[in-house]
């Protein structure tokens, strides 16, 4: 790609942190 | 949905529903909205030909087309139904904010807890109430393994012996119940000593240290009850604590609040950094508009400019090898939270509850003291299922202002308590907060572009 650079190559188990 | 913006010399295009983020040149940046409007190739050529060569325009259109075909531009939202299905599932509780003390040794001017008392009586949580809260959490957490307990106040160190007893009790039940407690502590630092720091370094996964930045700013907003400033008392302790935790590889945040009275808050953030703190956060005050320190709509241009200025300065410092982590500029474009987490937000009122010293449940610490939001108590469980179910359905798609917002996968719909305070509804959104959040996301992504 000459004109566009994509920053990311990579879009509820409830185990992550929960305001 | 596409969101494009220019910041610090970068042309950034966010494809909202895929999460893909692109940095483009000028011709592509100009062509993308025309493409989005459904213009044909010849129409786009005609519109842009005075500014760019036909070859450039055609190349840009070719790249836009291939990204669209690859599913990272102009993608469709496919999560609306998904999140509603998710909400039909059984509610489990996995995090508690334990109000271990409704009392405080400071008298911060903006405190929503009113010198720690939360519109009510001064009180300390007993071990029995805390133990029952932990039992409730274990019993109501379903198959969740990782449980979280934040020791909060008021000032939790005013009841530190009960904190220690509850940590010991929680640890004693982990193995038999197949649970892991993640304890955290939020403190104003006044009562910190070596023994408490060592205890916290053994048991607390994260510690939040409250400090408002420059001495004159902190001491104006965070005085002792006799009016004396707190900066000189707490900063040496916080610096020692932070250094200990860094050496042990443990997390902490020094966290402040900025108000209408220090709209040049980037100086406070840089003051933290110059003191030697590495993990930094500062939040805008949320206050009734008639308070002299409340942030007003007319303050927004200055605030947004401060975030831009801060992002550029933090990039510069990182390049010089003296970077710090500013909470709101940290973003993970490769993974981040899962889609459900992004759309359902903080979990207040369902997965996450606040517990008063006498054992009452509220959706979160900011609702404590408002009887309309009393959910139940540690002895009888959740009784007000009507309010709980309102929170259960409180996701990005339940909020008209969020549905079409570019920031929805990054902000998760904002704070229900702030929305209620300003609009009387948990499914509304606090508009001033939204504008700041959007700017912080734009800055965070710009920093990623600069580092790419």
Tab-separated table of C-alpha atoms in Angstrom:
chain	number	residue	atom	x	y	z
A	1	UNK	CA	0.000	0.000	0.000
A	2	UNK	CA	1.428	3.320	-1.074
A	3	UNK	CA	-1.267	5.638	0.241
A	4	UNK	CA	-2.582	3.838	3.332
A	5	UNK	CA	-0.788	2.355	6.324
A	6	UNK	CA	-2.932	0.130	8.553
A	7	UNK	CA	-1.901	0.243	12.213
A	8	UNK	CA	-3.484	-3.023	13.337
A	9	UNK	CA	-3.638	-6.358	11.585
A	10	UNK	CA	-5.986	-7.857	14.191
A	11	UNK	CA	-12.898	-6.845	15.903
A	12	UNK	CA	-17.506	-12.017	27.278
A	13	UNK	CA	-16.034	-14.763	29.464
A	14	UNK	CA	-16.056	-12.308	32.365
A	15	UNK	CA	-12.587	-13.099	33.665
A	16	UNK	CA	-11.027	-9.713	32.925
A	17	UNK	CA	-10.960	-6.803	35.351
A	18	UNK	CA	-14.225	-5.082	36.136
A	19	UNK	CA	-15.047	1.893	36.124
B	1	UNK	CA	-19.054	3.769	9.875
B	2	UNK	CA	-15.919	5.820	9.308
B	3	UNK	CA	-14.368	8.449	11.573
B	4	UNK	CA	-11.526	10.497	10.145
B	5	UNK	CA	-9.557	13.238	11.791
B	6	UNK	CA	-6.238	15.050	11.594
B	7	UNK	CA	-3.979	15.352	14.608
B	8	UNK	CA	-0.329	16.370	14.962
B	9	UNK	CA	0.185	16.107	11.194
B	10	UNK	CA	-1.366	12.645	10.805
B	11	UNK	CA	-4.430	11.817	8.698
B	12	UNK	CA	-6.213	9.067	10.601
B	13	UNK	CA	-9.147	6.982	9.410
B	14	UNK	CA	-10.935	4.709	11.870
B	15	UNK	CA	-13.201	1.986	10.545
B	16	UNK	CA	-15.440	1.807	13.581
B	17	UNK	CA	-17.162	-1.542	13.205
B	18	UNK	CA	-14.025	-3.518	12.428
B	19	UNK	CA	-11.727	-1.576	14.734
B	20	UNK	CA	-9.209	-1.172	11.900
B	21	UNK	CA	-7.177	2.033	12.076
B	22	UNK	CA	-5.466	3.526	9.024
B	23	UNK	CA	-3.036	6.383	8.478
B	24	UNK	CA	-3.403	7.898	5.022
B	25	UNK	CA	-1.937	10.505	2.727
B	26	UNK	CA	-3.883	13.603	1.674
B	27	UNK	CA	-5.458	12.250	-1.498
B	28	UNK	CA	-6.808	9.155	0.258
B	29	UNK	CA	-8.029	11.221	3.199
B	30	UNK	CA	-10.010	13.389	0.782
B	31	UNK	CA	-11.264	10.464	-1.311
B	32	UNK	CA	-12.625	8.336	1.548
B	33	UNK	CA	-15.692	10.482	2.400
B	34	UNK	CA	-16.558	10.735	-1.303
B	35	UNK	CA	-16.300	6.958	-1.585
B	36	UNK	CA	-18.493	6.651	1.507
B	37	UNK	CA	-21.128	8.887	-0.095
B	38	UNK	CA	-21.309	6.403	-2.963
B	39	UNK	CA	-19.643	8.601	-5.580
B	40	UNK	CA	-18.361	6.776	-8.662
B	41	UNK	CA	-14.709	6.678	-9.626
B	42	UNK	CA	-15.211	9.296	-12.343
B	43	UNK	CA	-17.136	11.567	-9.955
B	44	UNK	CA	-14.315	11.338	-7.385
B	45	UNK	CA	-11.736	12.050	-10.100
B	46	UNK	CA	-13.698	15.101	-11.193
B	47	UNK	CA	-14.014	16.488	-7.654
B	48	UNK	CA	-10.351	15.965	-6.732
B	49	UNK	CA	-8.601	16.576	-10.066
B	50	UNK	CA	-7.735	20.208	-9.288
B	51	UNK	CA	-5.799	19.087	-6.228
B	52	UNK	CA	-4.230	15.750	-7.234
B	53	UNK	CA	-3.115	13.942	-10.399
B	54	UNK	CA	-5.456	11.361	-11.915
B	55	UNK	CA	-2.837	8.690	-11.268
B	56	UNK	CA	-2.760	9.529	-7.534
B	57	UNK	CA	-6.553	9.573	-7.305
B	58	UNK	CA	-6.890	6.216	-9.073
B	59	UNK	CA	-4.223	4.605	-6.885
B	60	UNK	CA	-5.976	5.853	-3.747
B	61	UNK	CA	-9.350	4.563	-4.950
B	62	UNK	CA	-7.729	1.198	-5.706
B	63	UNK	CA	-6.338	0.920	-2.188
B	64	UNK	CA	-9.613	2.010	-0.590
B	65	UNK	CA	-11.448	-0.628	-2.639
B	66	UNK	CA	-9.062	-3.392	-1.644
B	67	UNK	CA	-9.360	-2.503	2.062
B	68	UNK	CA	-13.129	-2.538	1.744
B	69	UNK	CA	-12.963	-5.993	0.174
B	70	UNK	CA	-10.603	-7.127	2.945
B	71	UNK	CA	-13.144	-6.082	5.595
B	72	UNK	CA	-11.264	-3.203	7.149
B	73	UNK	CA	-13.061	-0.213	5.620
B	74	UNK	CA	-16.793	0.562	5.462
B	75	UNK	CA	-17.674	-2.533	7.490
B	76	UNK	CA	-21.142	-3.029	8.949
B	77	UNK	CA	-22.196	-3.192	12.593
B	78	UNK	CA	-23.130	-6.775	13.384
B	79	UNK	CA	-23.167	-6.679	17.182
B	80	UNK	CA	-26.527	-5.123	18.063
B	81	UNK	CA	-28.409	-8.393	18.387
B	82	UNK	CA	-25.389	-10.069	19.897
B	83	UNK	CA	-25.320	-7.807	22.922
B	84	UNK	CA	-29.028	-8.211	23.611
B	85	UNK	CA	-28.630	-12.009	23.667
B	86	UNK	CA	-25.764	-11.612	26.081
B	87	UNK	CA	-27.986	-9.701	28.456
B	88	UNK	CA	-30.421	-12.599	28.755
B	89	UNK	CA	-27.792	-14.628	30.545
B	90	UNK	CA	-27.720	-15.237	34.252
B	91	UNK	CA	-26.245	-12.381	36.267
B	92	UNK	CA	-23.081	-13.140	38.166
B	93	UNK	CA	-21.234	-10.832	40.530
B	94	UNK	CA	-17.483	-10.708	40.150
B	95	UNK	CA	-16.322	-7.455	41.714
B	96	UNK	CA	-17.069	-5.527	44.885
B	97	UNK	CA	-16.117	-2.036	45.930
B	98	UNK	CA	-15.935	-2.323	49.714
B	99	UNK	CA	-16.546	0.956	51.508
B	100	UNK	CA	-14.337	-0.057	54.334
B	101	UNK	CA	-14.565	3.406	55.908
B	102	UNK	CA	-17.139	6.141	55.554
B	103	UNK	CA	-14.745	8.554	57.138
B	104	UNK	CA	-11.775	10.532	55.902
B	105	UNK	CA	-8.843	12.519	57.238
B	106	UNK	CA	-8.946	14.952	54.309
B	107	UNK	CA	-11.687	17.354	53.260
B	108	UNK	CA	-11.324	17.447	49.474
B	109	UNK	CA	-13.502	20.197	48.056
B	110	UNK	CA	-14.928	18.162	45.170
B	111	UNK	CA	-15.466	14.860	46.992
B	112	UNK	CA	-18.756	13.200	46.004
B	113	UNK	CA	-18.520	11.361	49.310
B	114	UNK	CA	-18.678	14.609	51.319
B	115	UNK	CA	-15.579	14.163	53.474
B	116	UNK	CA	-16.055	10.428	53.160
B	117	UNK	CA	-19.484	10.324	54.753
B	118	UNK	CA	-21.602	9.767	51.619
B	119	UNK	CA	-24.586	11.913	52.570
B	120	UNK	CA	-24.997	9.837	55.716
B	121	UNK	CA	-23.284	8.808	58.866
B	122	UNK	CA	-19.638	8.276	59.610
B	123	UNK	CA	-18.958	4.545	59.921
B	124	UNK	CA	-16.327	1.839	59.639
B	125	UNK	CA	-17.090	-1.568	58.125
B	126	UNK	CA	-16.884	-4.411	60.634
B	127	UNK	CA	-15.085	-7.652	59.840
B	128	UNK	CA	-18.433	-9.472	59.985
B	129	UNK	CA	-20.011	-7.290	57.288
B	130	UNK	CA	-16.889	-7.557	55.115
B	131	UNK	CA	-16.712	-11.327	55.567
B	132	UNK	CA	-20.360	-11.663	54.586
B	133	UNK	CA	-19.683	-9.515	51.496
B	134	UNK	CA	-16.835	-11.814	50.421
B	135	UNK	CA	-19.031	-14.870	51.032
B	136	UNK	CA	-21.779	-13.268	48.923
B	137	UNK	CA	-19.255	-12.657	46.145
B	138	UNK	CA	-18.035	-16.259	46.211
B	139	UNK	CA	-21.602	-17.621	46.280
B	140	UNK	CA	-22.854	-15.383	43.456
B	141	UNK	CA	-19.905	-15.469	41.091
B	142	UNK	CA	-20.962	-18.587	39.181
B	143	UNK	CA	-18.044	-20.106	37.337
B	144	UNK	CA	-15.961	-16.926	37.376
B	145	UNK	CA	-12.542	-17.660	38.828
B	146	UNK	CA	-11.087	-14.157	39.025
B	147	UNK	CA	-12.867	-12.022	41.618
B	148	UNK	CA	-12.003	-8.436	42.462
B	149	UNK	CA	-12.314	-6.502	45.676
B	150	UNK	CA	-11.394	-2.824	45.883
B	151	UNK	CA	-10.859	-1.346	49.329
B	152	UNK	CA	-12.366	2.097	49.044
B	153	UNK	CA	-13.753	4.861	51.215
B	154	UNK	CA	-13.647	7.489	52.535
B	155	UNK	CA	-10.108	6.583	53.394
B	156	UNK	CA	-9.707	2.803	53.738
B	157	UNK	CA	-6.533	3.035	55.806
B	158	UNK	CA	-8.646	4.471	58.642
B	159	UNK	CA	-9.853	0.869	59.013
B	160	UNK	CA	-6.700	-0.953	57.974
B	161	UNK	CA	-6.961	-3.792	60.493
B	162	UNK	CA	-10.259	-4.902	58.942
B	163	UNK	CA	-8.664	-4.638	55.479
B	164	UNK	CA	-5.948	-7.057	56.626
B	165	UNK	CA	-8.459	-9.445	58.204
B	166	UNK	CA	-10.585	-9.505	55.048
B	167	UNK	CA	-7.594	-10.157	52.799
B	168	UNK	CA	-6.580	-13.034	55.057
B	169	UNK	CA	-10.138	-14.400	55.031
B	170	UNK	CA	-10.399	-14.116	51.237
B	171	UNK	CA	-7.087	-15.894	50.732
B	172	UNK	CA	-8.172	-18.664	53.117
B	173	UNK	CA	-11.172	-19.463	50.899
B	174	UNK	CA	-9.479	-19.311	47.481
B	175	UNK	CA	-8.394	-22.917	47.176
B	176	UNK	CA	-11.568	-24.601	48.439
B	177	UNK	CA	-13.760	-22.417	46.197
B	178	UNK	CA	-11.489	-22.356	43.125
B	179	UNK	CA	-11.441	-18.557	43.181
B	180	UNK	CA	-8.649	-16.007	42.928
B	181	UNK	CA	-9.064	-12.672	44.655
B	182	UNK	CA	-7.532	-9.598	43.089
B	183	UNK	CA	-7.408	-7.013	45.854
B	184	UNK	CA	-6.852	-3.320	45.154
B	185	UNK	CA	-6.578	-0.245	47.351
B	186	UNK	CA	-7.411	3.423	46.795
B	187	UNK	CA	-5.753	5.727	49.329
B	188	UNK	CA	-5.041	9.377	50.035
B	189	UNK	CA	-1.710	8.339	51.552
B	190	UNK	CA	-2.005	10.180	54.869
B	191	UNK	CA	-1.729	7.031	57.001
B	192	UNK	CA	0.727	5.157	54.791
B	193	UNK	CA	3.737	3.744	56.621
B	194	UNK	CA	6.373	1.103	55.879
B	195	UNK	CA	4.348	-1.694	57.408
B	196	UNK	CA	1.226	-0.866	55.358
B	197	UNK	CA	3.296	-0.510	52.172
B	198	UNK	CA	4.820	-3.948	52.712
B	199	UNK	CA	1.370	-5.423	53.348
B	200	UNK	CA	0.027	-3.777	50.175
B	201	UNK	CA	2.998	-4.998	48.155
B	202	UNK	CA	2.247	-8.548	49.284
B	203	UNK	CA	-1.504	-8.472	48.751
B	204	UNK	CA	-2.678	-5.619	46.508
B	205	UNK	CA	-2.623	-6.177	42.740
B	206	UNK	CA	-2.998	-2.456	42.199
B	207	UNK	CA	-2.855	0.637	44.351
B	208	UNK	CA	-4.376	3.984	43.422
B	209	UNK	CA	-2.664	6.936	45.107
B	210	UNK	CA	-4.706	10.128	45.092
B	211	UNK	CA	-2.775	13.331	44.367
B	212	UNK	CA	-3.840	16.335	42.310
B	213	UNK	CA	-0.565	17.403	40.739
B	214	UNK	CA	1.341	20.593	41.504
B	215	UNK	CA	1.572	21.538	45.216
B	216	UNK	CA	-0.616	24.628	44.932
B	217	UNK	CA	-3.284	22.726	42.968
B	218	UNK	CA	-3.314	19.741	45.311
B	219	UNK	CA	-3.364	21.808	48.481
B	220	UNK	CA	-6.211	23.995	47.308
B	221	UNK	CA	-8.423	21.002	46.519
B	222	UNK	CA	-7.162	18.353	48.969
B	223	UNK	CA	-6.655	19.982	52.378
B	224	UNK	CA	-6.839	18.428	55.817
B	225	UNK	CA	-9.950	19.294	57.799
B	226	UNK	CA	-8.062	22.145	59.449
B	227	UNK	CA	-7.348	23.648	56.020
B	228	UNK	CA	-3.663	22.677	55.869
B	229	UNK	CA	-2.448	21.276	52.542
B	230	UNK	CA	-1.672	17.564	52.182
B	231	UNK	CA	1.022	17.624	49.456
B	232	UNK	CA	4.086	17.716	51.719
B	233	UNK	CA	2.716	14.902	53.883
B	234	UNK	CA	1.775	12.465	51.142
B	235	UNK	CA	4.199	12.977	48.250
B	236	UNK	CA	7.310	11.528	49.961
B	237	UNK	CA	5.265	8.465	50.977
B	238	UNK	CA	3.783	8.006	47.505
B	239	UNK	CA	7.196	8.298	45.856
B	240	UNK	CA	8.629	5.655	48.157
B	241	UNK	CA	5.582	3.409	47.635
B	242	UNK	CA	5.690	3.791	43.839
B	243	UNK	CA	9.413	3.014	43.711
B	244	UNK	CA	8.923	-0.111	45.847
B	245	UNK	CA	6.139	-1.328	43.569
B	246	UNK	CA	8.127	-0.600	40.407
B	247	UNK	CA	11.051	-2.627	41.751
B	248	UNK	CA	8.691	-5.516	42.509
B	249	UNK	CA	7.011	-5.275	39.097
B	250	UNK	CA	3.692	-4.332	40.697
B	251	UNK	CA	1.073	-2.011	39.290
B	252	UNK	CA	0.082	1.342	40.770
B	253	UNK	CA	-1.417	4.597	39.590
B	254	UNK	CA	-0.971	8.060	40.924
B	255	UNK	CA	-4.331	9.540	40.129
B	256	UNK	CA	-5.631	13.067	40.319
B	257	UNK	CA	-8.658	15.167	39.557
B	258	UNK	CA	-8.554	18.356	37.533
B	259	UNK	CA	-11.164	21.083	37.773
B	260	UNK	CA	-12.153	24.417	36.250
B	261	UNK	CA	-9.445	25.903	38.450
B	262	UNK	CA	-6.560	24.051	36.753
B	263	UNK	CA	-7.521	23.773	33.113
B	264	UNK	CA	-3.782	23.724	32.375
B	265	UNK	CA	-3.798	20.200	33.830
B	266	UNK	CA	-1.154	18.913	31.424
B	267	UNK	CA	1.291	20.693	33.748
B	268	UNK	CA	0.013	18.577	36.639
B	269	UNK	CA	0.509	15.384	34.665
B	270	UNK	CA	4.032	16.429	33.731
B	271	UNK	CA	4.614	17.347	37.382
B	272	UNK	CA	3.831	13.725	38.338
B	273	UNK	CA	6.296	12.583	35.686
B	274	UNK	CA	8.971	15.030	36.839
B	275	UNK	CA	8.550	13.778	40.413
B	276	UNK	CA	9.356	10.276	39.154
B	277	UNK	CA	5.953	8.590	38.913
B	278	UNK	CA	5.658	6.276	35.898
B	279	UNK	CA	1.968	5.283	35.947
B	280	UNK	CA	-0.253	8.327	35.873
B	281	UNK	CA	-3.911	9.191	35.541
B	282	UNK	CA	-5.951	12.350	35.929
B	283	UNK	CA	-9.722	12.648	35.684
B	284	UNK	CA	-11.954	15.643	35.037
B	285	UNK	CA	-14.066	16.561	38.049
B	286	UNK	CA	-17.756	15.761	37.704
B	287	UNK	CA	-19.643	18.297	39.768
B	288	UNK	CA	-22.862	20.233	39.928
B	289	UNK	CA	-22.644	23.176	37.479
B	290	UNK	CA	-23.106	25.712	40.292
B	291	UNK	CA	-19.849	24.700	41.981
B	292	UNK	CA	-17.067	27.210	41.214
B	293	UNK	CA	-14.659	24.393	40.311
B	294	UNK	CA	-17.104	22.567	37.989
B	295	UNK	CA	-16.044	22.061	34.392
B	296	UNK	CA	-18.272	24.002	32.030
B	297	UNK	CA	-18.983	23.593	28.355
B	298	UNK	CA	-17.000	26.737	27.583
B	299	UNK	CA	-13.928	25.091	29.161
B	300	UNK	CA	-13.899	22.355	26.527
B	301	UNK	CA	-11.735	24.055	23.850
B	302	UNK	CA	-8.989	24.651	26.417
B	303	UNK	CA	-9.267	21.098	27.806
B	304	UNK	CA	-9.131	19.480	24.366
B	305	UNK	CA	-6.108	21.612	23.485
B	306	UNK	CA	-4.419	20.446	26.711
B	307	UNK	CA	-4.891	16.791	25.737
B	308	UNK	CA	-3.375	17.486	22.305
B	309	UNK	CA	-0.441	19.298	23.886
B	310	UNK	CA	0.054	16.503	26.407
B	311	UNK	CA	0.086	13.806	23.708
B	312	UNK	CA	2.834	15.607	21.787
B	313	UNK	CA	4.913	16.128	24.943
B	314	UNK	CA	4.549	12.500	26.070
B	315	UNK	CA	5.622	11.301	22.617
B	316	UNK	CA	8.688	13.540	22.852
B	317	UNK	CA	9.562	12.235	26.311
B	318	UNK	CA	9.145	8.635	25.197
B	319	UNK	CA	11.536	9.232	22.313
B	320	UNK	CA	14.023	10.689	24.805
B	321	UNK	CA	13.785	7.545	26.938
B	322	UNK	CA	11.795	9.105	29.778
B	323	UNK	CA	8.310	8.025	28.840
B	324	UNK	CA	5.464	7.497	31.286
B	325	UNK	CA	2.132	5.704	30.997
B	326	UNK	CA	-0.831	8.075	30.971
B	327	UNK	CA	-3.894	5.913	31.590
B	328	UNK	CA	-6.172	7.587	29.057
B	329	UNK	CA	-3.639	7.426	26.243
B	330	UNK	CA	-3.060	3.699	26.630
B	331	UNK	CA	-4.827	1.770	23.922
B	332	UNK	CA	-4.351	-1.727	22.550
B	333	UNK	CA	-5.193	-1.786	18.862
B	334	UNK	CA	-4.209	-5.437	18.423
B	335	UNK	CA	-6.523	-6.899	21.056
B	336	UNK	CA	-8.053	-4.783	23.797
B	337	UNK	CA	-11.179	-6.019	25.539
B	338	UNK	CA	-13.498	-8.451	23.782
B	339	UNK	CA	-16.511	-7.093	21.928
B	340	UNK	CA	-18.979	-7.944	24.689
B	341	UNK	CA	-16.855	-6.172	27.272
B	342	UNK	CA	-16.571	-3.123	25.043
B	343	UNK	CA	-20.309	-2.919	24.563
B	344	UNK	CA	-21.421	-3.677	28.106
B	345	UNK	CA	-19.026	-1.379	29.957
B	346	UNK	CA	-18.086	-1.388	33.610
B	347	UNK	CA	-20.698	-3.861	34.847
B	348	UNK	CA	-22.001	-1.554	37.578
B	349	UNK	CA	-25.222	-2.761	39.185
B	350	UNK	CA	-24.758	-6.295	37.895
B	351	UNK	CA	-21.214	-7.694	37.905
B	352	UNK	CA	-19.878	-4.890	40.052
B	353	UNK	CA	-21.439	-3.646	43.293
B	354	UNK	CA	-20.530	-1.192	46.023
B	355	UNK	CA	-20.986	-2.265	49.648
B	356	UNK	CA	-21.540	0.277	52.434
B	357	UNK	CA	-20.000	-0.157	55.910
B	358	UNK	CA	-23.297	-1.599	57.146
B	359	UNK	CA	-23.630	-4.004	54.214
B	360	UNK	CA	-26.014	-2.313	51.770
B	361	UNK	CA	-25.496	-2.868	48.038
B	362	UNK	CA	-25.506	-0.036	45.490
B	363	UNK	CA	-24.674	-0.177	41.752
B	364	UNK	CA	-21.351	1.584	42.348
B	365	UNK	CA	-19.667	3.976	44.753
B	366	UNK	CA	-21.172	7.032	43.074
B	367	UNK	CA	-24.737	5.880	43.787
B	368	UNK	CA	-24.103	5.192	47.468
B	369	UNK	CA	-26.497	7.180	49.631
B	370	UNK	CA	-29.173	7.527	46.934
B	371	UNK	CA	-31.950	5.301	48.279
B	372	UNK	CA	-33.550	4.970	44.833
B	373	UNK	CA	-30.587	2.795	43.902
B	374	UNK	CA	-30.403	0.620	47.013
B	375	UNK	CA	-30.199	-2.923	45.620
B	376	UNK	CA	-30.184	-5.093	48.743
B	377	UNK	CA	-27.653	-6.096	51.364
B	378	UNK	CA	-25.020	-8.695	52.160
B	379	UNK	CA	-27.399	-10.718	54.346
B	380	UNK	CA	-30.440	-10.923	52.052
B	381	UNK	CA	-28.779	-10.510	48.654
B	382	UNK	CA	-30.127	-8.483	45.733
B	383	UNK	CA	-33.764	-7.605	46.350
B	384	UNK	CA	-34.305	-4.667	44.038
B	385	UNK	CA	-34.149	-6.661	40.807
B	386	UNK	CA	-35.950	-3.879	38.914
B	387	UNK	CA	-32.991	-1.520	39.263
B	388	UNK	CA	-30.516	-4.346	38.717
B	389	UNK	CA	-32.229	-5.241	35.437
B	390	UNK	CA	-32.119	-1.609	34.315
B	391	UNK	CA	-28.349	-1.750	34.736
B	392	UNK	CA	-28.210	-5.138	33.053
B	393	UNK	CA	-29.698	-3.603	29.925
B	394	UNK	CA	-27.489	-0.540	30.154
B	395	UNK	CA	-25.153	-1.087	27.210
B	396	UNK	CA	-23.912	1.002	24.322
B	397	UNK	CA	-26.953	0.198	22.167
B	398	UNK	CA	-29.357	1.203	24.933
B	399	UNK	CA	-27.954	4.741	24.803
B	400	UNK	CA	-29.194	6.828	21.878
B	401	UNK	CA	-26.172	9.138	22.056
B	402	UNK	CA	-23.747	6.205	21.868
B	403	UNK	CA	-25.269	4.096	19.102
B	404	UNK	CA	-23.761	6.126	16.283
B	405	UNK	CA	-20.729	7.494	18.123
B	406	UNK	CA	-17.304	6.669	16.712
B	407	UNK	CA	-15.921	6.100	20.209
B	408	UNK	CA	-18.404	3.441	21.281
B	409	UNK	CA	-16.025	0.474	21.090
B	410	UNK	CA	-13.391	2.359	23.064
B	411	UNK	CA	-15.444	4.131	25.725
B	412	UNK	CA	-18.100	1.474	26.391
B	413	UNK	CA	-20.889	4.005	26.819
B	414	UNK	CA	-19.433	6.129	29.580
B	415	UNK	CA	-20.379	6.356	33.233
B	416	UNK	CA	-23.953	5.593	34.301
B	417	UNK	CA	-23.561	7.672	37.465
B	418	UNK	CA	-22.455	10.757	35.551
B	419	UNK	CA	-25.315	10.330	33.067
B	420	UNK	CA	-27.780	10.062	35.944
B	421	UNK	CA	-26.345	13.100	37.712
B	422	UNK	CA	-26.682	15.333	34.655
B	423	UNK	CA	-29.716	13.921	32.872
B	424	UNK	CA	-31.589	11.788	35.409
B	425	UNK	CA	-31.177	8.646	33.299
B	426	UNK	CA	-28.510	5.958	33.285
B	427	UNK	CA	-29.013	5.450	29.549
B	428	UNK	CA	-28.165	9.029	28.698
B	429	UNK	CA	-24.588	10.296	28.416
B	430	UNK	CA	-22.718	13.133	30.127
B	431	UNK	CA	-21.962	15.325	27.116
B	432	UNK	CA	-18.901	17.182	28.414
B	433	UNK	CA	-17.390	13.842	29.441
B	434	UNK	CA	-18.099	12.462	25.955
B	435	UNK	CA	-16.179	15.261	24.254
B	436	UNK	CA	-13.165	14.706	26.493
B	437	UNK	CA	-13.286	10.949	25.993
B	438	UNK	CA	-13.414	11.328	22.212
B	439	UNK	CA	-10.395	13.622	22.246
B	440	UNK	CA	-8.427	11.225	24.470
B	441	UNK	CA	-9.128	8.351	22.075
B	442	UNK	CA	-8.045	10.462	19.104
B	443	UNK	CA	-4.825	11.395	20.918
B	444	UNK	CA	-4.121	7.780	21.909
B	445	UNK	CA	-4.506	6.601	18.319
B	446	UNK	CA	-2.391	9.492	17.020
B	447	UNK	CA	0.376	8.366	19.386
B	448	UNK	CA	0.136	4.859	17.922
B	449	UNK	CA	0.448	6.357	14.441
B	450	UNK	CA	3.513	8.338	15.509
B	451	UNK	CA	5.150	5.233	16.956
B	452	UNK	CA	4.344	2.985	13.970
